[in-house]
Coordinates of C-alpha atoms and ligand atoms in Angstrom, one line a residue:
M4 CA 24.7 163.5 104.1
S5 CA 22.5 161.9 107.1
G6 CA 23.9 160.5 110.4
T7 CA 26.9 161.6 110.0
P8 CA 27.2 164.5 112.6
L9 CA 29.5 167.6 111.0
L10 CA 32.8 168.0 113.2
L11 CA 31.9 171.1 114.7
P12 CA 34.1 174.2 113.7
T13 CA 38.0 173.8 115.5
S14 CA 37.1 177.3 116.9
L15 CA 34.9 175.9 119.0
K16 CA 37.0 172.8 119.6
V17 CA 40.0 175.1 121.0
P18 CA 39.5 177.9 122.8
T19 CA 42.6 180.2 122.7
S20 CA 43.5 181.9 126.1
P21 CA 42.6 186.1 127.2
S22 CA 46.7 186.2 125.9
G23 CA 46.0 185.5 122.1
R24 CA 47.7 182.3 122.6
S25 CA 46.8 179.4 120.3
G26 CA 46.2 175.6 121.5
Y27 CA 45.8 174.1 117.8
Q28 CA 47.5 171.8 115.7
V29 CA 49.5 172.7 112.9
Y30 CA 50.4 170.1 110.4
M31 CA 52.9 171.4 108.0
E32 CA 54.6 170.0 105.2
T33 CA 58.1 171.6 103.5
F34 CA 58.9 171.6 99.5
G35 CA 62.4 172.0 98.0
C36 CA 65.9 173.4 98.9
Q37 CA 67.2 173.5 102.7
M38 CA 66.9 177.2 103.2
N39 CA 63.3 176.3 102.7
E40 CA 63.7 173.2 105.4
Y41 CA 65.7 176.2 107.4
D42 CA 62.3 178.6 107.4
T43 CA 60.1 175.7 108.4
E44 CA 62.1 175.2 111.3
I45 CA 61.7 178.8 112.1
V46 CA 58.1 179.2 111.5
R47 CA 58.1 176.1 113.7
S48 CA 59.3 178.6 116.3
L49 CA 57.7 181.3 115.6
L50 CA 54.9 179.8 115.8
K51 CA 55.3 177.7 119.3
G52 CA 55.7 180.4 120.9
R53 CA 52.1 181.8 120.4
G54 CA 50.9 178.2 121.6
F55 CA 50.5 176.7 119.0
Q56 CA 51.1 172.9 118.1
F57 CA 52.7 170.5 115.9
T58 CA 50.7 167.4 114.7
P59 CA 52.7 165.0 111.6
H60 CA 49.5 163.9 111.6
D61 CA 47.4 165.9 109.3
D62 CA 44.0 164.7 110.3
E63 CA 44.5 166.4 114.1
A64 CA 45.2 169.5 112.7
D65 CA 43.2 172.9 112.3
V66 CA 46.4 174.6 110.5
I67 CA 47.7 172.8 107.4
L68 CA 50.8 174.3 106.4
F69 CA 52.8 174.0 102.9
N70 CA 56.2 175.6 102.7
T71 CA 56.7 176.0 98.5
C72 CA 58.2 175.5 96.3
A73 CA 59.2 177.9 92.5
I74 CA 61.9 177.2 90.9
R75 CA 60.5 174.6 88.2
E76 CA 57.0 174.8 86.9
N77 CA 56.7 171.1 88.0
A78 CA 57.6 172.6 91.6
H79 CA 54.3 174.0 91.5
N80 CA 52.2 171.4 90.5
R81 CA 53.4 169.3 93.8
V82 CA 52.1 172.0 95.8
Y83 CA 48.8 172.5 93.8
G84 CA 48.3 168.2 94.2
H85 CA 48.8 168.6 97.4
L86 CA 46.3 171.2 98.7
A87 CA 44.2 169.5 96.3
R88 CA 43.7 166.5 99.1
Y89 CA 42.4 169.6 101.6
T90 CA 39.7 171.4 100.0
N91 CA 37.4 168.8 100.5
R92 CA 38.6 168.5 104.4
K93 CA 38.4 172.5 104.6
K94 CA 34.4 172.0 103.5
E95 CA 33.7 169.6 106.3
R96 CA 35.2 171.6 109.2
G97 CA 36.7 174.7 109.0
L98 CA 40.2 173.5 107.9
V99 CA 42.5 176.6 108.0
I100 CA 45.2 176.8 104.9
G101 CA 48.3 178.2 104.9
V102 CA 51.3 179.0 101.7
L103 CA 54.1 180.2 102.4
G104 CA 57.9 180.4 100.9
C105 CA 58.2 180.7 97.4
M106 CA 55.8 180.3 95.3
A107 CA 53.8 182.7 97.9
Q108 CA 55.7 185.1 96.7
N109 CA 56.6 184.3 93.3
L110 CA 52.7 183.9 92.9
K111 CA 51.0 186.4 95.6
Q112 CA 47.6 188.2 95.1
E113 CA 47.3 185.6 91.7
L114 CA 46.8 182.9 94.1
M115 CA 44.7 183.9 96.5
D116 CA 42.7 185.1 94.3
T117 CA 42.0 182.3 91.6
R118 CA 42.4 179.9 95.2
S119 CA 39.7 180.7 97.2
F120 CA 40.5 178.2 100.1
I121 CA 43.6 179.7 100.6
D122 CA 43.5 181.8 103.8
V123 CA 46.8 182.8 104.7
L124 CA 49.6 183.6 102.5
V125 CA 52.9 184.3 103.8
G126 CA 56.3 185.0 101.8
P127 CA 60.1 183.9 103.1
D128 CA 60.2 188.1 104.5
G129 CA 57.1 188.1 106.5
Y130 CA 56.8 184.6 108.9
R131 CA 56.8 187.1 112.2
Q132 CA 53.7 188.0 110.7
L133 CA 51.8 184.2 110.6
P134 CA 51.2 183.3 114.2
D135 CA 48.5 186.7 114.2
L136 CA 47.8 186.0 110.5
L137 CA 46.8 182.2 111.4
M138 CA 44.8 184.1 115.0
D139 CA 42.8 186.3 112.2
A140 CA 41.9 183.3 109.5
L141 CA 41.3 180.9 113.1
E142 CA 38.8 183.1 114.6
H143 CA 37.6 185.5 112.2
H144 CA 37.8 183.6 109.1
K145 CA 39.6 186.6 107.8
R146 CA 42.6 186.1 105.3
G147 CA 45.3 187.5 104.6
L148 CA 48.5 188.1 103.5
A149 CA 52.4 189.5 104.2
V150 CA 54.4 188.8 101.0
D151 CA 57.1 192.1 101.5
L152 CA 60.2 191.2 100.5
S153 CA 62.7 193.3 103.2
E154 CA 66.1 194.2 102.9
Y155 CA 66.9 193.4 106.6
E156 CA 65.1 190.4 107.7
T157 CA 67.1 187.5 108.2
Y158 CA 65.8 185.4 111.5
A159 CA 69.1 186.2 113.5
H160 CA 67.5 185.8 116.5
I161 CA 64.9 183.2 116.5
V162 CA 65.9 179.8 117.7
P163 CA 65.0 177.1 114.6
D164 CA 63.0 174.8 116.0
R165 CA 64.8 172.0 114.8
P166 CA 64.2 167.9 114.8
D167 CA 67.2 165.6 116.7
G168 CA 69.5 164.5 115.0
I169 CA 73.3 164.2 114.2
N170 CA 72.5 167.0 110.7
G171 CA 71.7 170.9 111.7
W172 CA 71.6 173.6 109.1
I173 CA 72.2 177.4 109.2
A174 CA 71.5 180.4 107.0
V175 CA 74.3 182.4 106.5
M176 CA 72.9 184.8 103.8
R177 CA 69.7 185.3 102.3
G178 CA 68.5 186.6 99.0
C179 CA 70.0 186.3 95.7
D180 CA 71.7 189.6 93.6
N181 CA 73.1 187.9 90.8
F182 CA 69.2 187.2 88.3
C183 CA 70.2 184.7 86.6
S184 CA 67.8 185.1 83.8
F185 CA 66.4 182.0 83.9
C186 CA 66.0 181.9 87.7
V187 CA 63.1 183.3 90.1
V188 CA 64.9 183.1 93.2
P189 CA 65.3 186.6 93.2
Y190 CA 61.8 187.7 93.0
T191 CA 60.7 185.4 95.6
R192 CA 64.0 185.3 97.9
G193 CA 64.6 189.3 97.9
R194 CA 68.2 191.0 97.8
E195 CA 71.5 189.8 99.4
R196 CA 71.5 189.5 103.2
S197 CA 74.1 188.7 105.4
R198 CA 73.6 188.0 109.2
D199 CA 75.9 188.9 112.0
P200 CA 79.4 185.9 111.9
E201 CA 78.4 186.4 115.7
G202 CA 75.9 185.2 115.5
I203 CA 76.1 182.3 113.7
I204 CA 78.4 180.9 116.0
Q205 CA 76.4 180.8 118.9
E206 CA 73.6 178.6 116.7
A207 CA 76.6 176.7 115.7
N208 CA 77.6 176.3 119.3
R209 CA 74.0 176.0 120.5
L210 CA 73.8 173.1 117.6
V211 CA 76.8 170.9 119.1
S212 CA 75.2 170.9 122.3
Q213 CA 71.7 170.2 120.9
G214 CA 74.0 166.7 119.5
V215 CA 74.7 167.9 116.2
R216 CA 77.8 167.1 114.4
Q217 CA 77.9 168.2 110.6
I218 CA 76.9 171.8 109.6
T219 CA 75.5 172.4 106.8
L220 CA 76.1 176.4 106.3
L221 CA 73.1 177.6 103.5
G222 CA 72.7 180.7 101.6
Q223 CA 71.3 180.9 98.2
N224 CA 74.6 182.5 97.2
V225 CA 76.7 181.8 100.1
N226 CA 80.3 182.5 99.1
S227 CA 78.4 186.3 98.5
Y228 CA 78.9 186.2 102.9
R229 CA 79.9 189.2 104.2
W230 CA 79.8 191.4 107.2
G231 CA 82.6 194.3 107.8
D232 CA 85.6 192.2 106.9
W233 CA 84.3 189.1 107.3
D234 CA 84.2 187.0 104.3
F235 CA 82.6 183.6 103.8
A236 CA 86.1 182.3 103.7
R237 CA 86.9 183.5 107.1
L238 CA 83.4 182.4 108.3
L239 CA 84.0 179.2 107.3
V240 CA 86.9 178.6 109.2
T241 CA 85.4 180.2 112.5
V242 CA 82.7 177.6 112.2
A243 CA 84.9 174.6 111.7
E244 CA 86.9 175.2 114.9
V245 CA 83.5 175.2 116.6
S246 CA 84.9 173.0 119.7
G247 CA 82.3 169.4 119.0
I248 CA 82.3 169.8 115.0
Q249 CA 83.1 167.0 112.7
R250 CA 81.6 168.1 109.9
V251 CA 81.3 171.8 107.6
R252 CA 79.3 171.6 104.4
F253 CA 78.2 174.7 102.4
M254 CA 75.3 175.5 99.7
S255 CA 75.2 176.7 97.5
P256 CA 78.2 178.4 96.2
H257 CA 78.3 180.3 93.1
P258 CA 81.7 180.5 90.6
K259 CA 82.1 183.6 90.1
D260 CA 82.7 184.4 94.0
F261 CA 85.2 181.9 94.4
P262 CA 88.3 183.2 96.0
P263 CA 91.6 180.3 96.6
A264 CA 91.0 181.0 99.9
L265 CA 87.9 179.0 100.1
F266 CA 89.6 176.2 98.2
E267 CA 92.1 176.5 100.1
A268 CA 90.1 176.2 103.4
V269 CA 88.3 173.1 102.3
A270 CA 91.8 171.3 100.9
E271 CA 92.9 172.4 104.2
H272 CA 90.6 172.5 107.6
P273 CA 90.4 168.7 108.9
A274 CA 86.6 169.3 109.7
I275 CA 85.6 171.2 106.8
C276 CA 84.3 168.2 103.2
K277 CA 87.0 168.0 100.6
T278 CA 83.8 168.3 98.6
I279 CA 82.5 171.7 96.4
H280 CA 79.4 172.1 94.7
L281 CA 80.2 174.1 91.9
P282 CA 76.9 174.7 89.7
L283 CA 77.9 175.2 85.8
Q284 CA 74.2 175.4 84.0
S285 CA 75.4 175.1 80.8
A286 CA 79.3 174.7 79.4
N287 CA 78.9 177.1 76.5
D288 CA 79.3 181.1 76.6
R289 CA 77.3 181.8 74.2
I290 CA 74.4 180.3 76.8
L291 CA 76.2 181.0 79.7
E292 CA 76.1 184.7 78.8
R293 CA 72.5 184.6 77.9
M294 CA 72.1 182.8 81.5
G295 CA 74.0 185.8 82.8
R296 CA 76.3 183.4 84.7
C297 CA 79.5 185.9 84.9
Y298 CA 81.8 183.4 84.0
T299 CA 82.7 181.3 80.6
R300 CA 83.4 177.9 80.1
R301 CA 87.8 178.5 79.7
E302 CA 87.6 180.7 83.2
Y303 CA 85.5 177.7 85.3
L304 CA 87.6 175.2 83.4
K305 CA 89.9 177.4 85.4
L306 CA 88.9 177.5 88.5
V307 CA 88.1 173.1 88.4
E308 CA 91.5 173.0 88.0
A309 CA 92.6 175.1 90.3
I310 CA 90.8 173.4 93.5
R311 CA 92.1 169.8 91.8
K312 CA 95.7 171.6 92.5
K313 CA 94.7 171.8 96.5
G314 CA 94.0 168.0 96.7
P315 CA 91.0 165.5 95.9
I316 CA 88.4 167.6 96.5
V317 CA 84.8 166.2 94.7
L318 CA 82.9 168.2 92.7
T319 CA 78.9 168.2 91.8
T320 CA 77.3 170.5 89.6
D321 CA 73.6 172.2 88.4
L322 CA 73.1 171.8 85.0
I323 CA 70.4 173.0 82.7
C324 CA 68.9 171.3 79.4
G325 CA 67.1 173.3 77.3
F326 CA 67.4 177.1 77.6
C327 CA 65.9 179.6 75.1
G328 CA 68.0 179.0 71.7
E329 CA 70.2 176.0 72.7
T330 CA 71.1 173.9 70.2
E331 CA 72.7 170.7 69.4
E332 CA 75.7 171.8 69.6
E333 CA 75.6 173.9 71.9
F334 CA 74.5 171.1 74.2
Q335 CA 77.2 169.0 73.2
D336 CA 79.6 171.4 74.7
T337 CA 78.1 170.9 78.1
Y338 CA 78.2 167.2 77.8
R339 CA 81.2 167.2 76.8
L340 CA 82.7 169.3 79.6
V341 CA 80.8 167.1 82.1
Q342 CA 82.7 163.4 80.1
D343 CA 86.1 165.9 80.7
V344 CA 85.3 167.1 84.7
G345 CA 84.5 163.6 85.9
Y346 CA 81.6 165.6 88.4
Q347 CA 81.0 163.0 91.7
A348 CA 77.3 164.2 91.1
A349 CA 75.0 166.6 88.9
F350 CA 71.8 167.5 89.2
V351 CA 70.4 167.7 85.4
F352 CA 67.1 170.4 84.9
K353 CA 64.8 170.0 81.8
Y354 CA 64.9 174.5 81.4
S355 CA 61.3 176.3 82.7
E356 CA 60.6 179.1 81.7
R357 CA 59.3 181.6 85.3
K358 CA 57.2 184.2 85.3
H359 CA 59.2 187.8 85.6
T360 CA 62.3 186.8 85.2
I361 CA 64.9 188.0 82.6
A362 CA 64.6 185.1 80.2
A363 CA 60.8 185.4 80.5
R364 CA 61.2 188.4 79.3
K365 CA 64.2 188.8 76.6
Y366 CA 64.3 185.0 74.7
A367 CA 61.6 182.5 73.0
D368 CA 61.9 179.2 75.7
D369 CA 62.0 177.4 72.0
V370 CA 63.5 174.3 72.8
P371 CA 60.7 171.5 72.0
E372 CA 59.9 169.9 75.5
Q373 CA 60.6 167.1 73.8
V374 CA 64.7 167.7 73.5
K375 CA 65.1 169.0 76.7
G376 CA 63.9 165.8 77.2
Y377 CA 66.2 163.9 75.9
R378 CA 69.6 166.1 76.6
T379 CA 68.3 165.9 80.4
N380 CA 67.9 161.5 79.7
Q381 CA 71.7 161.7 77.7
I382 CA 73.4 164.2 80.8
V383 CA 71.9 161.8 83.5
E384 CA 73.0 158.6 82.2
L385 CA 76.4 159.8 81.6
Q386 CA 76.4 161.3 85.2
K387 CA 75.4 157.3 86.2
E388 CA 78.6 156.1 84.1
I389 CA 80.4 158.4 85.2
S390 CA 79.4 159.0 89.5
L391 CA 79.6 154.1 89.2
A392 CA 83.3 154.6 87.8
K393 CA 84.6 157.0 90.8
N394 CA 81.8 155.4 93.0
K395 CA 84.1 151.7 91.7
E396 CA 87.4 153.3 91.9
L397 CA 86.7 153.1 95.8
I398 CA 86.0 149.2 96.2
G399 CA 89.5 148.3 98.3
T400 CA 89.7 151.2 100.1
R401 CA 88.9 152.6 103.1
V402 CA 86.4 155.6 103.7
E403 CA 85.2 157.8 106.7
V404 CA 81.4 157.3 107.5
M405 CA 79.3 159.5 109.3
L406 CA 76.9 157.3 111.1
E407 CA 73.8 157.9 110.6
G408 CA 70.9 155.9 111.8
D409 CA 69.5 152.7 109.9
S410 CA 70.1 152.5 106.6
K411 CA 66.0 152.9 104.8
K412 CA 66.3 148.9 103.4
S413 CA 67.5 147.3 106.7
E414 CA 67.2 148.0 110.2
F415 CA 70.8 145.1 110.3
Q416 CA 72.6 147.6 108.4
W417 CA 73.6 151.3 109.1
M418 CA 73.4 154.2 106.6
G419 CA 76.0 157.1 106.7
H420 CA 77.2 159.7 104.7
S421 CA 81.0 159.9 103.9
D422 CA 83.0 163.2 103.4
H423 CA 82.6 163.5 99.5
N424 CA 79.1 163.2 101.1
V425 CA 78.3 159.2 98.9
T426 CA 75.9 157.4 100.8
V427 CA 77.8 154.3 102.6
V428 CA 75.7 151.8 103.8
W429 CA 77.2 148.4 105.6
P430 CA 76.1 145.4 108.3
K431 CA 75.7 146.2 111.7
D432 CA 78.8 145.1 113.3
D433 CA 78.7 147.0 116.2
L434 CA 75.1 148.0 118.4
A435 CA 76.8 150.3 120.7
R436 CA 77.5 152.5 118.0
Q437 CA 75.7 155.9 117.4
P438 CA 74.7 158.5 115.0
G439 CA 77.8 160.9 114.4
D440 CA 80.3 158.3 115.7
L441 CA 82.9 158.3 112.5
V442 CA 83.6 154.9 111.2
P443 CA 86.4 153.2 109.3
V444 CA 84.3 151.3 106.6
M445 CA 85.7 149.5 103.2
V446 CA 84.5 149.5 100.0
L447 CA 83.4 146.3 99.3
D448 CA 80.9 147.1 96.2
A449 CA 79.6 150.5 94.3
S450 CA 76.5 151.0 92.5
P451 CA 76.1 154.9 91.0
S452 CA 74.9 156.1 94.2
T453 CA 75.8 153.8 97.5
L454 CA 79.0 152.3 98.5
Y455 CA 78.2 149.0 100.2
G456 CA 80.8 147.9 103.1
R457 CA 82.0 146.5 106.0
V458 CA 83.5 148.1 109.3
Ligands
SAH512 N1 71.9 179.6 94.1 C1 71.9 178.2 93.5 C2 70.8 177.6 93.0 C3 69.3 177.1 93.2 S1 68.5 176.4 92.6 C4 73.3 178.4 92.1 O1 72.9 179.8 92.1 O2 73.5 177.5 91.6 C5 68.6 175.2 92.1 C6 68.9 174.9 90.7 O3 68.3 174.9 89.6 C7 70.0 175.5 89.5 O4 71.4 175.2 89.6 C8 69.8 175.6 88.6 O5 70.3 174.6 87.8 C9 68.0 175.1 88.1 N2 67.4 175.6 87.8 C10 67.0 177.7 88.5 N3 66.1 178.2 88.1 C11 65.7 176.7 86.7 C12 64.4 177.2 85.7 N4 64.0 178.2 84.8 N5 64.4 175.5 84.9 C13 64.9 174.4 85.1 N6 66.3 174.8 86.0 C14 66.2 175.4 87.1
SF4_513 FE1 69.4 182.0 90.5 FE2 71.6 182.8 89.9 FE3 71.0 183.4 92.3 FE4 71.4 181.1 91.9 S1 72.7 182.5 91.4 S2 69.7 181.6 93.0 S3 70.9 180.1 89.9 S4 70.0 183.6 90.5
F3S514 FE1 62.9 176.7 95.7 FE2 62.6 179.0 97.1 FE3 64.5 177.4 97.4 S1 62.4 178.9 94.9 S2 64.8 175.7 96.0 S3 62.7 177.0 98.2 S4 65.1 178.5 97.5

């Protein structure tokens, strides 16, 4: 349009130094699970090491990065929606656009071929190549990709660049060898590999020195952690012993690798939160077999019983509704188990067929969308009732809450989480309190997701 001067291309605005370091501004958004959040911290560290700077304002960025998820089709669609925002801006000012993470790994060349505005595509094991690929794109307008999976990459010696705060996470293993038939993760994250425990303990100590009080140990299949004679239970207890840590959690374990030593550690160690996420997916044996989950309904229930015998450990779960061939009766098996077990929370998903997976190759995705939605809603509603009843049982009791900051709704209220990971909100009683303080809160009221109280 006449009269509106075009902005100069970025490479003219911010020249690089002869050492190949850049002064370019990066704006980054992260989708998906906590592992992706952790990877974003790794990417920030790698890019800052080469002189890139990060900005929270996309309008002043030279580089736009999306760290993406591929777990369900709507995860892909969200990314396409966000990418669309930048295509015009790219034409106007020569932005460099990079897609990282699981969706990049999942679609690879196909994504480059169909979306010409993407300059750089990097999968979860390729982040060390990202600075060079971005420089090539910025300075020489070259498109590039790094989507080889590695059997060794754990980014063990990269110090993550994390935001301040009392919560920190450490990826202790990466990848997944389980190949549940519905799941794309083994294809986007590659083979299982664990990190040296020494590096993990060092990272835990460093987090504490930065003010972290609660650490979450992460892995796609965290309880398959193995390093020599270290297993996950030993690692968990060792991290819980690090001085200054008040709470340790872990995500996501698989029910098939749950030795008694692990739930005993959860039940007994004061710094390990008394909560276990135990993804069920389905409670019907034929569907479990088709999903390749390696346990039966009976085995899962035996594990729940053994865990509960050890003490008041709260359970949460993941469920998939409408998997290939799931009949109404088979769905009802899952519904009844959710009723019987009484989870604190359940994350319920409509089955979404993923390219390359065993289910996509072997079974028809034959449950109609409407039925999937209906079943999902039924369990969501059931779980709401159960969560509400469980939270109401806490009215009149005292819970210990780790203060995190102002509540989302009011600056006159504090917000934190109980040991059982339930959100707790209470009026500010003492302004001298700090994030990380453990505060005893009397519960006065409850909703399915939040406890309301006073000190
Ligand atoms: N490693 C974890 C799961 C990670 S994915 C585990 O084994 O439990 C998180 C959740 O997404 C899964 O537990 C499952 O409930 C859901 N999920 C994975 N693939 C899916 C798909 N194709 N369709 C719908 N939900 C899916
Ligand atoms: Fe996916 Fe199964 Fe691995 Fe979990 S354990 S990441 S559901 S393949
Ligand atoms: Fe998504 Fe990859 Fe995590 S597919 S759930 S970002 S491991």
